[in-house]
PDB file of C-alpha atoms in Angstrom:
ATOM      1  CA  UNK A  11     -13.854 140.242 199.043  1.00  0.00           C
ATOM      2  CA  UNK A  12     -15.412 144.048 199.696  1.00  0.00           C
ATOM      3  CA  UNK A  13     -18.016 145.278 197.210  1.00  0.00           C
ATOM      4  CA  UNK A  14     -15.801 147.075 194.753  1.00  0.00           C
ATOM      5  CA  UNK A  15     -13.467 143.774 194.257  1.00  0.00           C
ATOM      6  CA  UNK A  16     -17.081 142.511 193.358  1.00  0.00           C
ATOM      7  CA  UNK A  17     -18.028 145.303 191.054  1.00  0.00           C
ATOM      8  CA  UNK A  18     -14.429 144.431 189.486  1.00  0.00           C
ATOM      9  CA  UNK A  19     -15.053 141.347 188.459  1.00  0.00           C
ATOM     10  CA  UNK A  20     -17.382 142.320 186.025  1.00  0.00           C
ATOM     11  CA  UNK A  21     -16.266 146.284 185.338  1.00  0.00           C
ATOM     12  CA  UNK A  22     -14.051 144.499 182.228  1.00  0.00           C
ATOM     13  CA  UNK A  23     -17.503 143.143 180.063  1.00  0.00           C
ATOM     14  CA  UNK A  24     -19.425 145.937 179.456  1.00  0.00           C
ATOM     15  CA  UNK A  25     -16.385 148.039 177.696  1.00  0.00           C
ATOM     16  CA  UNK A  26     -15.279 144.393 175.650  1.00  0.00           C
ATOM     17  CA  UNK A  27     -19.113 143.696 175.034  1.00  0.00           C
ATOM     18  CA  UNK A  28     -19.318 147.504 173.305  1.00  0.00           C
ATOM     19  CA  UNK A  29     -15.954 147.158 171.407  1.00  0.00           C
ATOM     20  CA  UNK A  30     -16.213 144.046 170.163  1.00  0.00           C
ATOM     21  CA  UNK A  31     -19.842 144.928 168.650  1.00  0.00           C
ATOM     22  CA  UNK A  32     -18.754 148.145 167.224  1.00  0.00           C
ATOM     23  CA  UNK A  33     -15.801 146.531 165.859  1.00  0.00           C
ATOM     24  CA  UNK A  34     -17.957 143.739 164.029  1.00  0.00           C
ATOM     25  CA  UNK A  35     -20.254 146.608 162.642  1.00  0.00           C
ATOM     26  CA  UNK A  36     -17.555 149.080 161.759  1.00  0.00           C
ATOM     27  CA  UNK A  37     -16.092 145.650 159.614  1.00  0.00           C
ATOM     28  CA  UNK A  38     -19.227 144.972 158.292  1.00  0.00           C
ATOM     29  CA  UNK A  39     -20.253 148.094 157.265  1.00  0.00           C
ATOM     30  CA  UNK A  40     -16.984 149.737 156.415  1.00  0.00           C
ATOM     31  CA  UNK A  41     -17.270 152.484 158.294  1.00  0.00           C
ATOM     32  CA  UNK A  42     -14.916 154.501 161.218  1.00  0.00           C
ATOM     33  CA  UNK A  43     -16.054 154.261 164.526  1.00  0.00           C
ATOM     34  CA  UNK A  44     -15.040 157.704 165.724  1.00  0.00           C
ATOM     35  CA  UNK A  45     -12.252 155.810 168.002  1.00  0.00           C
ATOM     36  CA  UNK A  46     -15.012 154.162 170.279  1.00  0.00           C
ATOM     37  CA  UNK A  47     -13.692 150.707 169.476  1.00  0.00           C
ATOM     38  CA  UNK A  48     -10.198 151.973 171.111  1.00  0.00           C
ATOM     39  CA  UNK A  49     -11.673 154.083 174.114  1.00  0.00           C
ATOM     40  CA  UNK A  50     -14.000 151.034 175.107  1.00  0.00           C
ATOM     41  CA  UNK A  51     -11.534 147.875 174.749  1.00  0.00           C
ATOM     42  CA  UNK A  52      -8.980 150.310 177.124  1.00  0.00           C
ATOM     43  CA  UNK A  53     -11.635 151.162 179.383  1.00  0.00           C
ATOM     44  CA  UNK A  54     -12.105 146.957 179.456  1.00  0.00           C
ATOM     45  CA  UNK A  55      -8.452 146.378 179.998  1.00  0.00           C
ATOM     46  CA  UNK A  56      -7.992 149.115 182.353  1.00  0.00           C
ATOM     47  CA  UNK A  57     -11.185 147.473 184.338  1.00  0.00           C
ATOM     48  CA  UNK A  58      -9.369 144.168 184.454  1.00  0.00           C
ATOM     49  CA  UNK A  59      -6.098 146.118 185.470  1.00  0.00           C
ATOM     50  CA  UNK A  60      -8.151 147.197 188.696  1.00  0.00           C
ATOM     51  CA  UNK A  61      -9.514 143.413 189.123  1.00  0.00           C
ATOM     52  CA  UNK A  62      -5.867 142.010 188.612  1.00  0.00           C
ATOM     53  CA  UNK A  63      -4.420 144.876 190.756  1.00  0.00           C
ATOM     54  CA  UNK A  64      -7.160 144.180 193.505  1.00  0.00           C
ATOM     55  CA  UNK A  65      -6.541 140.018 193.915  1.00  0.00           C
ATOM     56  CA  UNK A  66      -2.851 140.699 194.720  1.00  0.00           C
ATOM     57  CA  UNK A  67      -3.955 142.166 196.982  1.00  0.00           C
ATOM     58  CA  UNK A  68      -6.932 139.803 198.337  1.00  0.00           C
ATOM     59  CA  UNK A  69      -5.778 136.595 197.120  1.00  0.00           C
ATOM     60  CA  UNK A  70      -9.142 135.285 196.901  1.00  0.00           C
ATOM     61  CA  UNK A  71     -10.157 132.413 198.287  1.00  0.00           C
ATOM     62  CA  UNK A  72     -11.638 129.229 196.072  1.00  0.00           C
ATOM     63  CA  UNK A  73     -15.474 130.031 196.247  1.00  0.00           C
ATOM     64  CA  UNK A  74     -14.852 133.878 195.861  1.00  0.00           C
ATOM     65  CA  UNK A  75     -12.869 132.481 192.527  1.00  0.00           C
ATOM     66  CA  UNK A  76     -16.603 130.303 192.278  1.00  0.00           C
ATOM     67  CA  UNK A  77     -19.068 133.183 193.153  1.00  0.00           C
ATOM     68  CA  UNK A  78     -16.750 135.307 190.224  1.00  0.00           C
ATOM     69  CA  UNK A  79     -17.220 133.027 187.684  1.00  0.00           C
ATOM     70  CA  UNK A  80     -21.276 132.879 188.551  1.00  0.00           C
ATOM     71  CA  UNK A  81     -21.519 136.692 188.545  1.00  0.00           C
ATOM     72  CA  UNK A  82     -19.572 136.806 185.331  1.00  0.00           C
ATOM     73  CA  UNK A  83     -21.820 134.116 183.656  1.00  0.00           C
ATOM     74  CA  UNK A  84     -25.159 136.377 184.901  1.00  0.00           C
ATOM     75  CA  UNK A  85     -23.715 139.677 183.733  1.00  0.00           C
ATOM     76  CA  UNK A  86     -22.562 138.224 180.069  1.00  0.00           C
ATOM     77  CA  UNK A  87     -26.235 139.140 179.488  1.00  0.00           C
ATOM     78  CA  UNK A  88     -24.998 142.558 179.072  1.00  0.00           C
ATOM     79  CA  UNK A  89     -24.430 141.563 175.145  1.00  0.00           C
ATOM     80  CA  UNK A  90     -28.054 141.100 174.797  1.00  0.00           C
ATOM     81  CA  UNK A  91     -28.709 144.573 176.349  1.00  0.00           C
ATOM     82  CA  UNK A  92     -26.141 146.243 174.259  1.00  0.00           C
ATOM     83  CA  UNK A  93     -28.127 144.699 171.053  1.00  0.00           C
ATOM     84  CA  UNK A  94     -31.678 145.835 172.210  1.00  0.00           C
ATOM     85  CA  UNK A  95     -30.453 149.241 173.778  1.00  0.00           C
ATOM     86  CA  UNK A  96     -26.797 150.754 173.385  1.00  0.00           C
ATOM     87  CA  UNK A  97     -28.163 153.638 174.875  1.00  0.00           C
ATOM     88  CA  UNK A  98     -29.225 152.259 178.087  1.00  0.00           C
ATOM     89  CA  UNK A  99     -26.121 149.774 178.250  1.00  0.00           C
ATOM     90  CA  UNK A 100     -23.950 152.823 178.705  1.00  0.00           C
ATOM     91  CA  UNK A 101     -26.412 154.421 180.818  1.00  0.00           C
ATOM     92  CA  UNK A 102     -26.239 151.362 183.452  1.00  0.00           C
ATOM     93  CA  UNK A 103     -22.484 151.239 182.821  1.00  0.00           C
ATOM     94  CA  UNK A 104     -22.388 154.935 184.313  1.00  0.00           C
ATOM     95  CA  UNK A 105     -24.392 154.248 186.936  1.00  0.00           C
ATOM     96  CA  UNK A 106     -22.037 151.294 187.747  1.00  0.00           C
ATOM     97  CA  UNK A 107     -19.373 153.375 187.632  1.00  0.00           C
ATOM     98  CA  UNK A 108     -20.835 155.931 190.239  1.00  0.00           C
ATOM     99  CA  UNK A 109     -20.981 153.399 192.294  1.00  0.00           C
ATOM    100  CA  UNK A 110     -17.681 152.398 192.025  1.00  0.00           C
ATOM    101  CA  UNK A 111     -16.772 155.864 192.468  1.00  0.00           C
ATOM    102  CA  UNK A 112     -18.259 155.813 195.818  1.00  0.00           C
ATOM    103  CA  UNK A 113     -16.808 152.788 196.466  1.00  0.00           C
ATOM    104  CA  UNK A 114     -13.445 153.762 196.231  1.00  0.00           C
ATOM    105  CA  UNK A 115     -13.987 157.055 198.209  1.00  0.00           C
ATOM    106  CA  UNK A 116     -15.329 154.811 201.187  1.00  0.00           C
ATOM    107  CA  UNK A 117     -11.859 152.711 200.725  1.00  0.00           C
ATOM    108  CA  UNK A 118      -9.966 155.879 200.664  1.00  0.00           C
ATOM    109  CA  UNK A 119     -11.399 156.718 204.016  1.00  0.00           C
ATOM    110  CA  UNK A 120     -11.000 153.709 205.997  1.00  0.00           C
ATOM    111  CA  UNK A 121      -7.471 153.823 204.883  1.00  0.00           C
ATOM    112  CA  UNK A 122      -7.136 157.002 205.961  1.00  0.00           C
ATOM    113  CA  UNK A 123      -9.200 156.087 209.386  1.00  0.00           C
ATOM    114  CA  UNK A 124      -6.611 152.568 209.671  1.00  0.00           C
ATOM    115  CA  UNK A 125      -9.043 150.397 209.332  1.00  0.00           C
ATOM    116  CA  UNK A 126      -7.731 149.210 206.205  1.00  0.00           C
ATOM    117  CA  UNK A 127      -3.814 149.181 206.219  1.00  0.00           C
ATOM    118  CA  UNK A 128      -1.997 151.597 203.530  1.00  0.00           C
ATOM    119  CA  UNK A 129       0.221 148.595 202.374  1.00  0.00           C
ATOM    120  CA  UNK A 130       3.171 149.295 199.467  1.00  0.00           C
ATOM    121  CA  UNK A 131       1.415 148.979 196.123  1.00  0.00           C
ATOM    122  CA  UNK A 132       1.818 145.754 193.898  1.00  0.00           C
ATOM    123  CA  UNK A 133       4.422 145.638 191.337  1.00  0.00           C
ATOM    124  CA  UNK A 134       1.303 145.314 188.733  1.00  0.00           C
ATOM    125  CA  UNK A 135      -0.119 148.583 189.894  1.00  0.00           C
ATOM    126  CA  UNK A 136       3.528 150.370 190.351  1.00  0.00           C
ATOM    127  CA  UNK A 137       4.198 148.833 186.441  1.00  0.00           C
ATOM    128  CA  UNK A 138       0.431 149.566 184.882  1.00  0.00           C
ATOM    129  CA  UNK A 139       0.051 152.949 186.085  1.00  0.00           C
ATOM    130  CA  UNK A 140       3.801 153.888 186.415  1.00  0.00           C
ATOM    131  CA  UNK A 141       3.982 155.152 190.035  1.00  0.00           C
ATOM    132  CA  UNK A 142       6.641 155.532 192.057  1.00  0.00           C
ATOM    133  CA  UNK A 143       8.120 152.316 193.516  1.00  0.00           C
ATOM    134  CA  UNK A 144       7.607 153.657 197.158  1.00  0.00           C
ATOM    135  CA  UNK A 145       3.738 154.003 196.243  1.00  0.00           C
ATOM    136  CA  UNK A 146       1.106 152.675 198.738  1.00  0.00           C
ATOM    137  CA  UNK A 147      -2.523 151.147 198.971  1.00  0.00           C
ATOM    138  CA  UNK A 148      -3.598 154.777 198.679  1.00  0.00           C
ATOM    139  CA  UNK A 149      -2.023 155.577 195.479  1.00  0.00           C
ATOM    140  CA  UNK A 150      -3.409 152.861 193.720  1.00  0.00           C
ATOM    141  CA  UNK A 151      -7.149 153.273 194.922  1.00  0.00           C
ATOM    142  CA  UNK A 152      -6.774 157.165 193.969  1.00  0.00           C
ATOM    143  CA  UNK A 153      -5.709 156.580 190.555  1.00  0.00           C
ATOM    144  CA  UNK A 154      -7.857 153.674 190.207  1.00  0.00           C
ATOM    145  CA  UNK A 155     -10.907 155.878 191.402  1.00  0.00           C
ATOM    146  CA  UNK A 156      -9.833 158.575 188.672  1.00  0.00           C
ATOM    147  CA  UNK A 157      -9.897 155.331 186.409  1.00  0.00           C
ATOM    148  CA  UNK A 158     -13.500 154.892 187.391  1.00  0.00           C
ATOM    149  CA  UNK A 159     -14.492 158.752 187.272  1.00  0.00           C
ATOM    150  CA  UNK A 160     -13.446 158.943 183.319  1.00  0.00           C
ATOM    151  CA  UNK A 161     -14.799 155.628 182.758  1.00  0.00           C
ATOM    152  CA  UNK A 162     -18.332 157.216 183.993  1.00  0.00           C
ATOM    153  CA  UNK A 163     -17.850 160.195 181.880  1.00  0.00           C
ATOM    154  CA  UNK A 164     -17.353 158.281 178.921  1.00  0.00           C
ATOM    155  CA  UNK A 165     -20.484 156.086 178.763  1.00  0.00           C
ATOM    156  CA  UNK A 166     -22.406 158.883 180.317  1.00  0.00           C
ATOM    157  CA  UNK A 167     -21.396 160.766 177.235  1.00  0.00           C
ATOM    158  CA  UNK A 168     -21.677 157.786 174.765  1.00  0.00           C
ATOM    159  CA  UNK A 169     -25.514 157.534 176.393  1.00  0.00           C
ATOM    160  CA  UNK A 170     -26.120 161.050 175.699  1.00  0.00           C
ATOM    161  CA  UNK A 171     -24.815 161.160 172.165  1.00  0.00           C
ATOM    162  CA  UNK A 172     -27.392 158.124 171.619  1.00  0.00           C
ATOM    163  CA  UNK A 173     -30.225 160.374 173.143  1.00  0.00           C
ATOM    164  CA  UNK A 174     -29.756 162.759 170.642  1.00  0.00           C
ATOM    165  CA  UNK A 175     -30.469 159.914 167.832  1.00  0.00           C
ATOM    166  CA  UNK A 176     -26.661 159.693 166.554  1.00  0.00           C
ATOM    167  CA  UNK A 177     -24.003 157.135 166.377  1.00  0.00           C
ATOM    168  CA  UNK A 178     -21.204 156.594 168.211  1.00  0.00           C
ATOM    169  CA  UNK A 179     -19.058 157.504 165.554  1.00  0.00           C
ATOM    170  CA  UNK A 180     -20.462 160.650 164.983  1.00  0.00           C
ATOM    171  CA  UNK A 181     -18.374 162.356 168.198  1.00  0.00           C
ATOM    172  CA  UNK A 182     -15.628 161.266 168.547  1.00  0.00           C
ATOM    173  CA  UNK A 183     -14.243 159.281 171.850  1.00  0.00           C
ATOM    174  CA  UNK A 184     -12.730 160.494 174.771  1.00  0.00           C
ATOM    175  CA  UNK A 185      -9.698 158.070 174.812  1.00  0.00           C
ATOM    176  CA  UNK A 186      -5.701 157.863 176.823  1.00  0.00           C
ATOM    177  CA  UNK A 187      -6.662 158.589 180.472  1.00  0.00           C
ATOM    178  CA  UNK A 188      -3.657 157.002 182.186  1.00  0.00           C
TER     179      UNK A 188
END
């Protein structure tokens, strides 16, 4: 497994950890959440997209499947973050997603070097992001990259709107990206 198929495995908790605990408090206090709920359960489906999108391609082998699990399990902590800081939960998240930016870019270029072949794309990717059915390797890390780009923006944003001492719902979300 390369380092962004790592970063994948857990890219899906942090947006599912944020919705799901702006969901319970826009329930329990009856309130909108500006569509944050929405933009951060599709930025954690679109994460597992890229993680589902990646292991057809990998097909991992039993202790990768092992090692995922364990990294999953340590990162789940992220809920507790969230609670103490929302602010600095999207903060990391961006950071995470930089990083998965520059991930991506590096996979771009070894394709482009041959080091990594430029294989046709899996049917998921072809189906999820509706590219052409000739699309390769390439396509899918490009779009998935964009993926990660907006995803960066977003909690960057969602930090900074929590530096300025305001909620969520108060601007609303940048959602539909794909």
């Amino acid at each position: 497994m390369q380092s962004n198929d790592m970063l994948e495995t857990v890219a899906a908790v942090p947006g599912m950890v944020g919705g799901m605990l702006l969901h319970l408090k826009s329930i329990r206090k009856f309130e909108h959440s500006g569509s944050w709920i929405k933009a951060l359960l599709e930025e954690a489906e679109n994460e597992r997209m890229h993680l589902m999108t990646m292991m057809e391609l990998v097909k991992p082998k039993w202790y990768e499947r092992l090692l995922v699990m364990l990294v999953q399990g340590i990162f789940n902590s992220f809920l507790v973050c969230y609670v103490m800081s929302p602010r600095l939960a999207h903060r990391v998240v961006g950071y995470l997603e930089e990083e998965a930016i520059h991930s991506y870019t590096e996979f771009l270029k070894d394709i482009d070097d041959g080091k990594i072949e430029n294989v046709a794309a899996p049917a998921i990717a072809i189906d999820y992001w509706r590219l052409p059915k000739d699309a390769t390797l390439k396509d899918v890390v490009t779009v998935i990259r964009a993926d990660e780009a907006h995803h960066r923006d977003v909690n960057h944003f969602a930090s900074d709107i929590r530096n300025q001492g305001k909620e969520l719902r108060e601007a609303g979300a940048p959602i539909g990206y794909h």
